[in-house]
Coordinates of C-alpha atoms in Angstrom, one line a residue:
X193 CA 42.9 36.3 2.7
X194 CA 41.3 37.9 6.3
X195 CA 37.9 36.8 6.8
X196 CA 37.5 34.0 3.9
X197 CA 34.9 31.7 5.0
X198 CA 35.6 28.5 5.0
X199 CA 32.9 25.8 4.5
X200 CA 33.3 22.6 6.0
X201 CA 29.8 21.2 5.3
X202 CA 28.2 20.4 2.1
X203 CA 26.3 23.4 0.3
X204 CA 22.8 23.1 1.3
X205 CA 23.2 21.2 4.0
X206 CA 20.9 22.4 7.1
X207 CA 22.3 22.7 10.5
X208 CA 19.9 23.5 13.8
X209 CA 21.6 23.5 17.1
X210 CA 21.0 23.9 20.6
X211 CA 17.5 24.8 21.9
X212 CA 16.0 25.0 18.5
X213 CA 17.0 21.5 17.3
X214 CA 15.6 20.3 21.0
X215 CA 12.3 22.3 20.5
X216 CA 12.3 20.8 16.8
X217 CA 12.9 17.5 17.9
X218 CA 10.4 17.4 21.0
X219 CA 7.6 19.1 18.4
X220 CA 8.4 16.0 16.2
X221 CA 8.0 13.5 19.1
X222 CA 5.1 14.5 20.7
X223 CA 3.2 15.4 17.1
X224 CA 3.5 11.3 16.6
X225 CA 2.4 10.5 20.0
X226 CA -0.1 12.5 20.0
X227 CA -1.3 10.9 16.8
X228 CA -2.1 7.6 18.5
X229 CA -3.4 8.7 21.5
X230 CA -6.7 8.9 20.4
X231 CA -6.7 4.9 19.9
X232 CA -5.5 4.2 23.9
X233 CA -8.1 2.2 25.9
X234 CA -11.1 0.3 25.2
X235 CA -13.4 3.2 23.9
X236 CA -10.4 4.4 21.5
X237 CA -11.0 5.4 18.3
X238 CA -9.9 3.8 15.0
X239 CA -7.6 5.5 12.2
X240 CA -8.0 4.4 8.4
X241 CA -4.4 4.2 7.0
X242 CA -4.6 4.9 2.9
X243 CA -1.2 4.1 1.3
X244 CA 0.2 5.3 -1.7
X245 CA -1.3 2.2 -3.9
X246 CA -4.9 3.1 -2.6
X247 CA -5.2 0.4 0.1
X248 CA -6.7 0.7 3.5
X249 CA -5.9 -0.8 7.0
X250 CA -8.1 0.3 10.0
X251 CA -6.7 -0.1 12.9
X252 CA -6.2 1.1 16.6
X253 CA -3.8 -0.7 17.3
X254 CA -0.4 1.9 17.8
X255 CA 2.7 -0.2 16.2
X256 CA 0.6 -0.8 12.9
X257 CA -0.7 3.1 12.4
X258 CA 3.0 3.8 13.3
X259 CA 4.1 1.7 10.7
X260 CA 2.0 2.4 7.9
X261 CA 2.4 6.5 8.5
X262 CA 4.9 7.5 6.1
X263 CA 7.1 9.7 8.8
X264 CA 9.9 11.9 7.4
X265 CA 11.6 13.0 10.8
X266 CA 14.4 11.5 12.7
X267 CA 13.1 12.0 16.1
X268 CA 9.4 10.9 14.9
X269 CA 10.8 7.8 13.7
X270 CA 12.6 7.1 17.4
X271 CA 9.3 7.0 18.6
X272 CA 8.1 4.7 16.0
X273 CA 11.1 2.5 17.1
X274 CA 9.7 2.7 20.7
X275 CA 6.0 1.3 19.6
X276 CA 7.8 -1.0 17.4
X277 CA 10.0 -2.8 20.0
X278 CA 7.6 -2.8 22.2
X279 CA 5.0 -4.9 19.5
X280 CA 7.8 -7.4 19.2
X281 CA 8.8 -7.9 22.5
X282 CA 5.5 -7.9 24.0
X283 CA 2.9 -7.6 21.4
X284 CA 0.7 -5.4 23.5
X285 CA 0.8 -1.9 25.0
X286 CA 2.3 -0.5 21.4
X287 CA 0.3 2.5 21.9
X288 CA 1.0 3.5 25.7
X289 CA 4.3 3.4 24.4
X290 CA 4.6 6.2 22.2
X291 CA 2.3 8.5 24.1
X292 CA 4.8 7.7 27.3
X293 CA 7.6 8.9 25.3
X294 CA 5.9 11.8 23.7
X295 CA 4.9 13.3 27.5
X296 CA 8.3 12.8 28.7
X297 CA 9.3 14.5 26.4
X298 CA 6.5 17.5 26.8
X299 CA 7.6 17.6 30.5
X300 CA 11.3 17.4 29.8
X301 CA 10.6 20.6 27.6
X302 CA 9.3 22.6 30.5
X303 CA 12.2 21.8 32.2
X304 CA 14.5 22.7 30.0
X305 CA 12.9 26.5 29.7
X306 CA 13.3 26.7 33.4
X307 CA 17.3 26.4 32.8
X308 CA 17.7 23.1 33.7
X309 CA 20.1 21.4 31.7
X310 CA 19.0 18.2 29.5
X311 CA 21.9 15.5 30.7
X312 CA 20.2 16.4 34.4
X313 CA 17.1 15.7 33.0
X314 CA 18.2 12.5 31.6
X315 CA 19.8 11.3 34.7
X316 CA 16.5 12.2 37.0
X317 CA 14.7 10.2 34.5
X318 CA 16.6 7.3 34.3
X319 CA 16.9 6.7 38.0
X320 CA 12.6 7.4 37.8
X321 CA 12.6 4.7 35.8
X322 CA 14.4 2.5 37.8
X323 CA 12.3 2.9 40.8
X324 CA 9.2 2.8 38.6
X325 CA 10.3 -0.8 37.5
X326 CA 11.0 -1.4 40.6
X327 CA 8.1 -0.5 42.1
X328 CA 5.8 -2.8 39.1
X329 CA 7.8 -5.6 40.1
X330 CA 6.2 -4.8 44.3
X331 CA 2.9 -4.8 42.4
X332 CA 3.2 -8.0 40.4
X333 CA 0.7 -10.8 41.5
X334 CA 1.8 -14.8 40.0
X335 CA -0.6 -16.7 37.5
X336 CA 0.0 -20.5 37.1
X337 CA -0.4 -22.0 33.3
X338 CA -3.3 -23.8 35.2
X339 CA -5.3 -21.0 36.0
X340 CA -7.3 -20.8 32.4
X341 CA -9.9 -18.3 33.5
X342 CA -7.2 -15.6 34.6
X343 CA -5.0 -16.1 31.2
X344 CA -8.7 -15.8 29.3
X345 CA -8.6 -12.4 31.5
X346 CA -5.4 -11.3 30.0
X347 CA -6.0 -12.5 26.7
X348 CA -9.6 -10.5 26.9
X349 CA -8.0 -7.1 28.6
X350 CA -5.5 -6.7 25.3
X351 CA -7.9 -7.3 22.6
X352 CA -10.6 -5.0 25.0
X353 CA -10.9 -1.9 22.3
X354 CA -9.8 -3.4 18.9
X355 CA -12.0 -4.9 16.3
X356 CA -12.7 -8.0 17.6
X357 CA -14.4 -6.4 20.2
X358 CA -17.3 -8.8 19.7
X359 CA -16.7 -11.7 19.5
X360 CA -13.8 -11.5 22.2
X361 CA -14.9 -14.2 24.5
X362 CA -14.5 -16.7 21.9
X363 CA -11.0 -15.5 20.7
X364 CA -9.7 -15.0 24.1
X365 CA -10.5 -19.6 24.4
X366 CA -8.9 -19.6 21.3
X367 CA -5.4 -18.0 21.9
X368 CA -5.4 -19.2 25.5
X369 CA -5.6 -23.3 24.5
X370 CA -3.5 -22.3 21.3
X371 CA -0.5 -21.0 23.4
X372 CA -0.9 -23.3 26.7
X373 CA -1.1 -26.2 23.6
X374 CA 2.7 -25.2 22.5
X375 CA 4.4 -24.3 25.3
X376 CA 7.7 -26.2 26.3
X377 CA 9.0 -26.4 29.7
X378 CA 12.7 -26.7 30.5
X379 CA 14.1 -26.7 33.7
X380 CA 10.6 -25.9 35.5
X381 CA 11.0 -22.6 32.7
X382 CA 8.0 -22.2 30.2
X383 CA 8.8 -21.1 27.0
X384 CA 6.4 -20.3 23.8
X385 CA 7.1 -20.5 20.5
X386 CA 4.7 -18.4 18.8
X387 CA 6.0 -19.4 15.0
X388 CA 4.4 -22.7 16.2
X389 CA 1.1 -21.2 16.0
X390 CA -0.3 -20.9 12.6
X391 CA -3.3 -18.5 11.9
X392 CA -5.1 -19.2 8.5
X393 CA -7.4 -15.6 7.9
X394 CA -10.3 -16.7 5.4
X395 CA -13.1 -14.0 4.4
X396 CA -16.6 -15.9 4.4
X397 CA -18.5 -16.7 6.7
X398 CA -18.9 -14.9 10.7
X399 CA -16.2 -13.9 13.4
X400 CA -17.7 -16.5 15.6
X401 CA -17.0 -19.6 12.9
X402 CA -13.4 -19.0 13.9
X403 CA -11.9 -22.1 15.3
X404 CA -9.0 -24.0 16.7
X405 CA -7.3 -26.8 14.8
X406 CA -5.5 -29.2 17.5
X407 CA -3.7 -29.9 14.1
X408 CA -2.8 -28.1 11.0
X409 CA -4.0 -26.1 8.4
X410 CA -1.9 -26.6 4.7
X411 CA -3.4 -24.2 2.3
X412 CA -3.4 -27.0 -0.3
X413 CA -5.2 -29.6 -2.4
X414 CA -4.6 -33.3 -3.1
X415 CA -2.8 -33.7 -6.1
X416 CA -4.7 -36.2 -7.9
X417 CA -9.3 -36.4 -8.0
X418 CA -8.8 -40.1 -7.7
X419 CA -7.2 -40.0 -4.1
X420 CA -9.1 -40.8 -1.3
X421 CA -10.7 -36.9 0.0
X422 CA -10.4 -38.2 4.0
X423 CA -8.2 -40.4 6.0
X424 CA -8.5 -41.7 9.2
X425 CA -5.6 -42.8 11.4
X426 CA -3.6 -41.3 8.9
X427 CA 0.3 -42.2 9.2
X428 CA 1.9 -39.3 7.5
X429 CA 5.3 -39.8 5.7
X430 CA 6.9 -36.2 5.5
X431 CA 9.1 -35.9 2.5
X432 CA 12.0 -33.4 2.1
X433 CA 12.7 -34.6 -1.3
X434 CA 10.7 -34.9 -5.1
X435 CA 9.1 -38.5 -6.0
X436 CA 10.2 -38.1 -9.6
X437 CA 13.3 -38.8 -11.6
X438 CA 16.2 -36.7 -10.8
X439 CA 18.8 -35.4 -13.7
X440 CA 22.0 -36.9 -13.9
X441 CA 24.5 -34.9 -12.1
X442 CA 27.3 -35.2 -15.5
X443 CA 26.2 -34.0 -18.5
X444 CA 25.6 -37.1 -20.4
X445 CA 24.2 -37.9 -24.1
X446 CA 21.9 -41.1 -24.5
X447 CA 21.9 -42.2 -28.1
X448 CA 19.2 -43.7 -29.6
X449 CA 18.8 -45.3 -32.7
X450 CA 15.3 -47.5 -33.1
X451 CA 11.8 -47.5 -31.8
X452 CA 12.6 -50.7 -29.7
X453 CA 15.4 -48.6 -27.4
X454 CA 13.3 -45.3 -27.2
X455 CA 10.1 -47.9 -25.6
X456 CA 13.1 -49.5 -23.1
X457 CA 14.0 -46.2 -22.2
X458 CA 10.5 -45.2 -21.2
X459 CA 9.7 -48.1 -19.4
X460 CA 12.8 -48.2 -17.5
X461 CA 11.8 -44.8 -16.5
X462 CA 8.9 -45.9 -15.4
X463 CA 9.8 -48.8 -14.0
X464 CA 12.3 -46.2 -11.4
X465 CA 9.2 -44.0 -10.4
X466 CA 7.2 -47.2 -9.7
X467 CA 10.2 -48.4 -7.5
X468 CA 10.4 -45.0 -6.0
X469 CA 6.4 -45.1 -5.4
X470 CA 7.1 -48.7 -3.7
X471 CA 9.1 -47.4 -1.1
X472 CA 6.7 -44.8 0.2
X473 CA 3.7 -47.2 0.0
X474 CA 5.7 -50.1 1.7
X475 CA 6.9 -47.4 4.7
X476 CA 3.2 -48.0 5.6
X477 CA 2.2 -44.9 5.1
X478 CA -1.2 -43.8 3.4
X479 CA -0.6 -39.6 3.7
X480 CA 2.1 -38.4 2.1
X481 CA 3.2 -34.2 2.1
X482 CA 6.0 -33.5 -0.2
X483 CA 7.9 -30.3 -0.1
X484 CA 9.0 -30.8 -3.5
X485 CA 7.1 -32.3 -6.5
X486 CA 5.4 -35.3 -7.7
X487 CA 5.2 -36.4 -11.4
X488 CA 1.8 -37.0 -13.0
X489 CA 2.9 -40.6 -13.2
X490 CA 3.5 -40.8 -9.6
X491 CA 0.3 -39.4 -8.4
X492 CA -1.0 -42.4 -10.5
X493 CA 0.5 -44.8 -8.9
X494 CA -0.3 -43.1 -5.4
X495 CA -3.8 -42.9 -6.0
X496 CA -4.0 -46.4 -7.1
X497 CA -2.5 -47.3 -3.7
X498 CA -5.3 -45.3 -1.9
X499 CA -2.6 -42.9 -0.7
X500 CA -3.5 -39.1 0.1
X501 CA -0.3 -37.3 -1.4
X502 CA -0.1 -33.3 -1.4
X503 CA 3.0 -31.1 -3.0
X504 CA 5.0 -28.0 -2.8
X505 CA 4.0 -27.6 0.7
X506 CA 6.1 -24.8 2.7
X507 CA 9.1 -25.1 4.5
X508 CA 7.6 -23.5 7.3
X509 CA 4.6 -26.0 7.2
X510 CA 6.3 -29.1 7.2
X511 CA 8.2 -27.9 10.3
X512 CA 5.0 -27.6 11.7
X513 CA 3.3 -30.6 10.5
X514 CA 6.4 -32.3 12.2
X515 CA 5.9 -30.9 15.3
X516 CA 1.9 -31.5 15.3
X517 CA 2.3 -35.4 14.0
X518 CA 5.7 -36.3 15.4
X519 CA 7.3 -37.4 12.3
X520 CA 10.4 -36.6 10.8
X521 CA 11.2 -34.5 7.9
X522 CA 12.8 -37.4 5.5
X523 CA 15.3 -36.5 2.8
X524 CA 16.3 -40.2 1.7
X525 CA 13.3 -42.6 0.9
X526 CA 15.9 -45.7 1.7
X527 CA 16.4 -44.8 5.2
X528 CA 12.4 -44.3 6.3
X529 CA 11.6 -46.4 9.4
X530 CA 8.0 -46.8 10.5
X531 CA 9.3 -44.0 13.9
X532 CA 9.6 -41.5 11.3
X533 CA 6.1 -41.8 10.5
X534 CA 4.0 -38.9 12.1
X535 CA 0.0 -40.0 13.2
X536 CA -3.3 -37.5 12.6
X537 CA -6.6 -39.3 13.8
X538 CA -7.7 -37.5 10.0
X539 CA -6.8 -35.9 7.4
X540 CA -9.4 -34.5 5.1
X541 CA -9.5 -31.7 2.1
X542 CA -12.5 -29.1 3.0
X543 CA -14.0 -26.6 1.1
X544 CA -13.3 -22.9 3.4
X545 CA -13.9 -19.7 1.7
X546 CA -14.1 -21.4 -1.8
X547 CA -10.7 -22.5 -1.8
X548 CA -9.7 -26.8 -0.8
X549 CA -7.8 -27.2 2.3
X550 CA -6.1 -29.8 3.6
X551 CA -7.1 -30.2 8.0
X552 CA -4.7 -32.6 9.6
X553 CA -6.8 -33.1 13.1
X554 CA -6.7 -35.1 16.4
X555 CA -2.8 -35.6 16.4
X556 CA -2.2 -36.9 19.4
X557 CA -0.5 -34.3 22.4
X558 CA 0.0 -31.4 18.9
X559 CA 3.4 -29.2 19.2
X560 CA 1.9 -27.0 16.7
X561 CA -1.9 -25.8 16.1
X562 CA -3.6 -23.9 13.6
X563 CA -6.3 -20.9 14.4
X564 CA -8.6 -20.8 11.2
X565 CA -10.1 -17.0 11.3
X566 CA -13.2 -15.8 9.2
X567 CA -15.3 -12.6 9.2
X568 CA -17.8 -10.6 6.3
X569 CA -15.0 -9.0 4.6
X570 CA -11.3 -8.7 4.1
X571 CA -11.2 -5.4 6.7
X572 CA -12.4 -7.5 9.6
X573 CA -10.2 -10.8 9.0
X574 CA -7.1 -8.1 9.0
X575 CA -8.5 -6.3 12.2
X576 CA -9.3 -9.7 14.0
X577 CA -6.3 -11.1 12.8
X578 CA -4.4 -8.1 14.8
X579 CA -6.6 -8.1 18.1
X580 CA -5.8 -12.0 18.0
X581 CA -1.9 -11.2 17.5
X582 CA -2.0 -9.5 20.7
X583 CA -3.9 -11.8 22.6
X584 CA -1.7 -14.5 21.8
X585 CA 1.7 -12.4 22.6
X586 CA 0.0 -11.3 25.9
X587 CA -0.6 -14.7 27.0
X588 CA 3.0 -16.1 26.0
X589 CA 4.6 -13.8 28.0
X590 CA 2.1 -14.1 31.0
X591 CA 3.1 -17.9 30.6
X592 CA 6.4 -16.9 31.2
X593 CA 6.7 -14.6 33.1
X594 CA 4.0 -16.2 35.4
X595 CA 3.5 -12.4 36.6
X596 CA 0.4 -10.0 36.6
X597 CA -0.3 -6.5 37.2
X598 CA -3.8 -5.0 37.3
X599 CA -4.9 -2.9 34.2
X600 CA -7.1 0.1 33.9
X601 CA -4.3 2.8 34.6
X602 CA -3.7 1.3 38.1
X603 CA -0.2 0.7 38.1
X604 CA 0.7 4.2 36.0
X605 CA -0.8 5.6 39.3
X606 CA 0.5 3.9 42.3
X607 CA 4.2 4.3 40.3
X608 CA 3.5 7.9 39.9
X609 CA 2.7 8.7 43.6
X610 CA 5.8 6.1 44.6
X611 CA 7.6 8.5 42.3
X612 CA 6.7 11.5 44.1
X613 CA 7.5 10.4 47.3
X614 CA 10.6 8.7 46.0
X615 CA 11.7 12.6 45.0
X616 CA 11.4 14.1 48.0
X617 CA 14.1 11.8 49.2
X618 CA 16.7 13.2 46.3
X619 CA 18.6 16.0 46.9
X620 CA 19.7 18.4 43.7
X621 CA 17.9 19.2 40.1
X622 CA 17.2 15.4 39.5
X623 CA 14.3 15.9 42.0
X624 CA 12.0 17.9 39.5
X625 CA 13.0 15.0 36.6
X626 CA 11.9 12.9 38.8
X627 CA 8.6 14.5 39.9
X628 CA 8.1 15.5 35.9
X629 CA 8.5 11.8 35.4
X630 CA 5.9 11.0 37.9
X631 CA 3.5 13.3 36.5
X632 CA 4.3 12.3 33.0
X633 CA 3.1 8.8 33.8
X634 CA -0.5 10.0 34.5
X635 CA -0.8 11.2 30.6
X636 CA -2.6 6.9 30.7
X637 CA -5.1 6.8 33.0
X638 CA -5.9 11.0 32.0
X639 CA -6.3 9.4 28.4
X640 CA -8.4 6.8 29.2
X641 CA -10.7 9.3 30.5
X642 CA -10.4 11.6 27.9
X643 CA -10.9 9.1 25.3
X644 CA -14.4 7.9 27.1
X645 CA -15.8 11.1 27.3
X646 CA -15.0 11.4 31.0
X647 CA -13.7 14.4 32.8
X648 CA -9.9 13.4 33.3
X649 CA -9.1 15.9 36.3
X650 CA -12.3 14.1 38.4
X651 CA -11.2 11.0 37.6
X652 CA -7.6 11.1 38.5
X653 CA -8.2 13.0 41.4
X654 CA -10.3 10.0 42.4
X655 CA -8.1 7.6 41.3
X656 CA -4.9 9.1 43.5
X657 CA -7.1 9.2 46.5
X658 CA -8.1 5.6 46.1
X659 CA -4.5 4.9 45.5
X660 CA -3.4 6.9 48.7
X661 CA -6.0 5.2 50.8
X662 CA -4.0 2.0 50.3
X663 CA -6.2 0.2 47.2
X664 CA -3.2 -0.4 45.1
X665 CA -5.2 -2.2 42.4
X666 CA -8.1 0.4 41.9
X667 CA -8.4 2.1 38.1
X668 CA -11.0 3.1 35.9
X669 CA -13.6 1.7 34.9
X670 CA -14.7 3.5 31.6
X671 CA -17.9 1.9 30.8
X672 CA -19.1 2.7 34.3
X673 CA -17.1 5.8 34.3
X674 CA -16.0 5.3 38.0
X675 CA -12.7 4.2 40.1
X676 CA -12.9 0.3 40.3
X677 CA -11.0 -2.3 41.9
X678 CA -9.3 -3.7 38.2
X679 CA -8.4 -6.7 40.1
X680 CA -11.8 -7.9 40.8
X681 CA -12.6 -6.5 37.8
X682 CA -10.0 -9.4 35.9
X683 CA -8.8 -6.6 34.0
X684 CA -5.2 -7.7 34.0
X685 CA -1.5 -7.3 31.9
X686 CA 1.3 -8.9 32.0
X687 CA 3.9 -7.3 34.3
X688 CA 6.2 -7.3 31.0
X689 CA 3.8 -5.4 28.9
X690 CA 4.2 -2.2 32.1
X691 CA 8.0 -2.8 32.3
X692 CA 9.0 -2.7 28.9
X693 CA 6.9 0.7 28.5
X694 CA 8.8 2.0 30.8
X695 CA 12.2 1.2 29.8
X696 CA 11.2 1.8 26.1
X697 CA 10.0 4.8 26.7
X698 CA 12.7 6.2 29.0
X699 CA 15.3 5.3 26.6
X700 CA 13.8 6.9 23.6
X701 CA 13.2 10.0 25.8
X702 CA 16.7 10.2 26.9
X703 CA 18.3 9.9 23.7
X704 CA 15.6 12.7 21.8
X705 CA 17.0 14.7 25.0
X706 CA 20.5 14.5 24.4
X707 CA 20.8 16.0 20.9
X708 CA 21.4 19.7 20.8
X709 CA 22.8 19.7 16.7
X710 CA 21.3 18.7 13.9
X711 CA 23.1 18.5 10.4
X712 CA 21.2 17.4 7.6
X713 CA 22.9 16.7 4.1
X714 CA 20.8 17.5 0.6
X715 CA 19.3 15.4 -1.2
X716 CA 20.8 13.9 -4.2
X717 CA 18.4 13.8 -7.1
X718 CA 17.1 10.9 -8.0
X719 CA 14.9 10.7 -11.3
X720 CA 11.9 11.2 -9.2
X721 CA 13.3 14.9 -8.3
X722 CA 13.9 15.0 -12.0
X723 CA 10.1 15.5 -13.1
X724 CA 9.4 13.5 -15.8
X725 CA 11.1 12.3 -18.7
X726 CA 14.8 12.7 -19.5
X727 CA 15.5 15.6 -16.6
X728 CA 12.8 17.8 -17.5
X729 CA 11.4 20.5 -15.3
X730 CA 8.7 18.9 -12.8
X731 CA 4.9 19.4 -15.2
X732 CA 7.0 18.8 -18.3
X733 CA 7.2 15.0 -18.6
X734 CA 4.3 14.4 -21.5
X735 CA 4.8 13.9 -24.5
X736 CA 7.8 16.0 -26.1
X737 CA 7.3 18.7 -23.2
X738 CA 3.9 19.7 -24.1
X739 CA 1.6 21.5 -21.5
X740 CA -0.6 19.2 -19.5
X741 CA -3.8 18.4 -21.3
X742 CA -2.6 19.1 -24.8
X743 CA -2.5 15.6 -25.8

């Protein structure tokens, strides 16, 4: 029985440990960082994305590339994690993100061949982060909801680099009346609801025909050609429930034995639609959205009455459409007061794209608004669509936050010489985490450089001595190619977007850091392992096993 192995894993499982599942992992994270990098900043390059099914997305923008890679590795995918947490907490700086992570991680591996043990690595670099935050925070300058030119800044600076490069003066109005149009204050707090900003994409017609709706949008018809196709001073009765005849709740059997009854039985029917019909015409109203349906009959009677009627409308829009018009969503016709009654200065069905729309406009003070987005082709909707998506998240959270920092790579310098300084004061191994921390953080403004065809050592040397000479705000200018003051510049962030980087980042870093075993299990095999039909050898699965191209 001496020396009988004993096997506590699974055969075929794999096991790495120590430095070669570090090395492994760090490869991983720093191989999907430096994918994206190439998209940071305003002269960033694009990536086209081709999935599986043959379809395209072009895009620079670092959570969707992330996303639509198909990545195999664990510790690739925690850096996917970091770009996409960062997308939904602050819609912008998705890729600054990742390539944080991946050059703390190139730094931490430096370290850690100069014997320096991970956990101290991890400990220098969360307390770097700490003072880094701390340090943004020192930086932050206040922006009122009032001052419209310095949000269109914001909303301008995030979509600076993406598709809608263009036509970004117009998009940046757009976003910025959209979002200070829904915003809800509560105890002197600003909140934003972005749900309660609804963007219709339509292909046709320019970027520049985009528009905002102080209204909504429904992506539906009126239900019946003899309705009236506009409205004005529209009072809009929002119904929950279906204006036709519902089924008995028992199953019960009507027996009918002569013509006479059958003809009764119809016009009684009738006669309960018509009575149903009477109640939304006498509620005073003469637009009527139904989330449910509305029988042929009905919409007779309802275009007799001059009544604008549209069905099956979304859940999600009818929340809206109460929040634009300032009705109520009604479920019980017998209760509808004229309160519950929402108001649109018109309604009207337009032709957009080649499709009929229904534009609910000039509600009075709109909860809710609608963005209608064209451009030439499908590609360009998609990539407008996503440089607005930004804009809009940007300008939320400026709203409320109510706190800027300048853009350009300033802050990543001015934390990254704090940082240094902050090191010297440390005593032990968590100084050189620290100072790798520091010089990690430059990896933004040395891509920005990079990325504009720049020379990135000029460039941050110039950059630190600005910094050192007191100009906290100065960064780079890369369609000068020269230091600039960002401030004057309005090229400006949320204090958010910089924070949540950092803390993203760190995190991610920190845990990649920490793992010195890998165990991965097999496979089972599913019947895409099993090549073909009935568990045949992969190449075998045409028709009864012949060689490819027989048939």
């Amino acid at each position: 029985m001496a020396g009988q192995p004993i096997f506590i894993l699974k055969e075929g499982s794999k096991r790495t440990r120590g430095r070669d599942a570090q090395s492994n992992n760090i490869m991983a994270a720093k191989a999907v960082a430096e994918a994206v990098r190439t998209t940071l900043g305003p002269k960033g390059m694009d990536k086209m994305l081709v999935d599986s099914m043959g379809d395209v997305v072009i895009t620079n923008d670092g959570a969707t590339i992330l996303k639509e890679m198909d990545i195999e590795h664990p510790a690739a995918k925690m850096v996917v994690e970091v770009a996409k947490t960062q997308d939904e907490e602050v819609g912008d700086g998705t890729t600054s993100a990742a390539v944080v992570a991946g050059e703390l991680l190139k730094k931490a591996e430096d370290l850690i061949e100069q014997e320096i043990h991970p956990t101290i690595i991890a400990s220098g670099y969360r307390l770097a982060a700490e003072k880094a935050v701390e340090v943004l925070n020192s930086l932050a300058m206040t922006v009122e909801m009032s001052d419209r030119n310095l949000l269109i800044s914001i909303a301008e600076t995030a979509m600076t680099g993406k598709g809608a490069e263009s036509s970004k003066k117009l998009l940046s109005k757009i976003a910025v009346d959209a979002v200070t149009s829904v915003v809800d204050t509560t105890d002197g707090k600003n909140s934003v609801e972005r749900d309660n900003i609804n963007v219709v994409k339509k292909v046709g017609g320019r970027v520049e025909d985009s528009e905002l709706i102080r209204g909504m949008i429904i992506d539906k018809e009126r239900i019946h050609p003899n309705m009236p196709q506009k409205i004005k001073d529209a009072k809009i009765i929002l119904l929950n429930t279906a204006i036709e005849l519902k089924d008995t709740e028992v199953d019960a059997e009507i027996s009918i034995t002569s013509p006479d009854q059958l003809q009764s039985f119809l016009d009684q029917e009738e006669q309960m639609l018509k009575r149903i019909v009477q109640k939304v015409i006498g509620s005073g109203a003469n637009v009527v959205f139904c989330q449910k349906g509305i029988e042929d009959l009905a919409q007779h009677y309802l275009a007799k009455a001059g009544i604008f009627a549209v069905r099956r409308v979304k859940k999600s829009d009818m929340e809206k459409l109460a929040r634009a018009t300032g009705g109520n969503l009604i479920t019980n016709l017998d209760e509808v007061t004229p309160e519950d009654l929402g108001y649109a200065g018109l309604v009207e069905e337009k032709k957009v794209g080649g499709d009929n729309m229904t534009f609910v406009t000039g509600c009075n003070n709109p909860k809710a608004v609608t963005i209608l987005l064209r451009g030439g082709t499908e590609h360009v909707v998609d990539s407008v669509t996503s440089a607005l998506e930004d804009a809009l998240r940007v300008v939320a959270v400026a709203i409320e936050d109510e706190k800027l920092v300048a853009g350009g790579g300033s802050p990543e310098v001015e934390v990254a010489l704090r940082l240094q300084e902050y090191a010297a004061t440390l005593e032990g191994r968590e100084q050189l985490a620290v100072k790798a921390y520091a010089e990690a953080l430059e990896v933004i403004p040395r891509t920005l450089a990079e990325n504009a065809g720049l020379d990135p050592i000029d460039m941050l040397m110039e950059l630190r001595s600005q910094h050192e000479k007191g100009i906290k705000t100065a960064g780079l200018d890369v369609f000068e190619g020269k230091v600039v003051d960002m401030w004057k510049n309005f090229v400006v962030e949320p204090l958010r977007v910089k924070t949540q980087v950092i803390n993203a980042a760190t995190e991610s870093a920190v845990m990649i850091l920490r793992i010195d075993d890998i165990i991965a299990s097999t496979r089972t095999a599913g019947p895409e392992d099993m090549g073909g039909m009935g568990g045949m050898p992969p190449g075998m699965g045409g028709m009864g096993g012949m060689p490819p191209g027989m048939m």
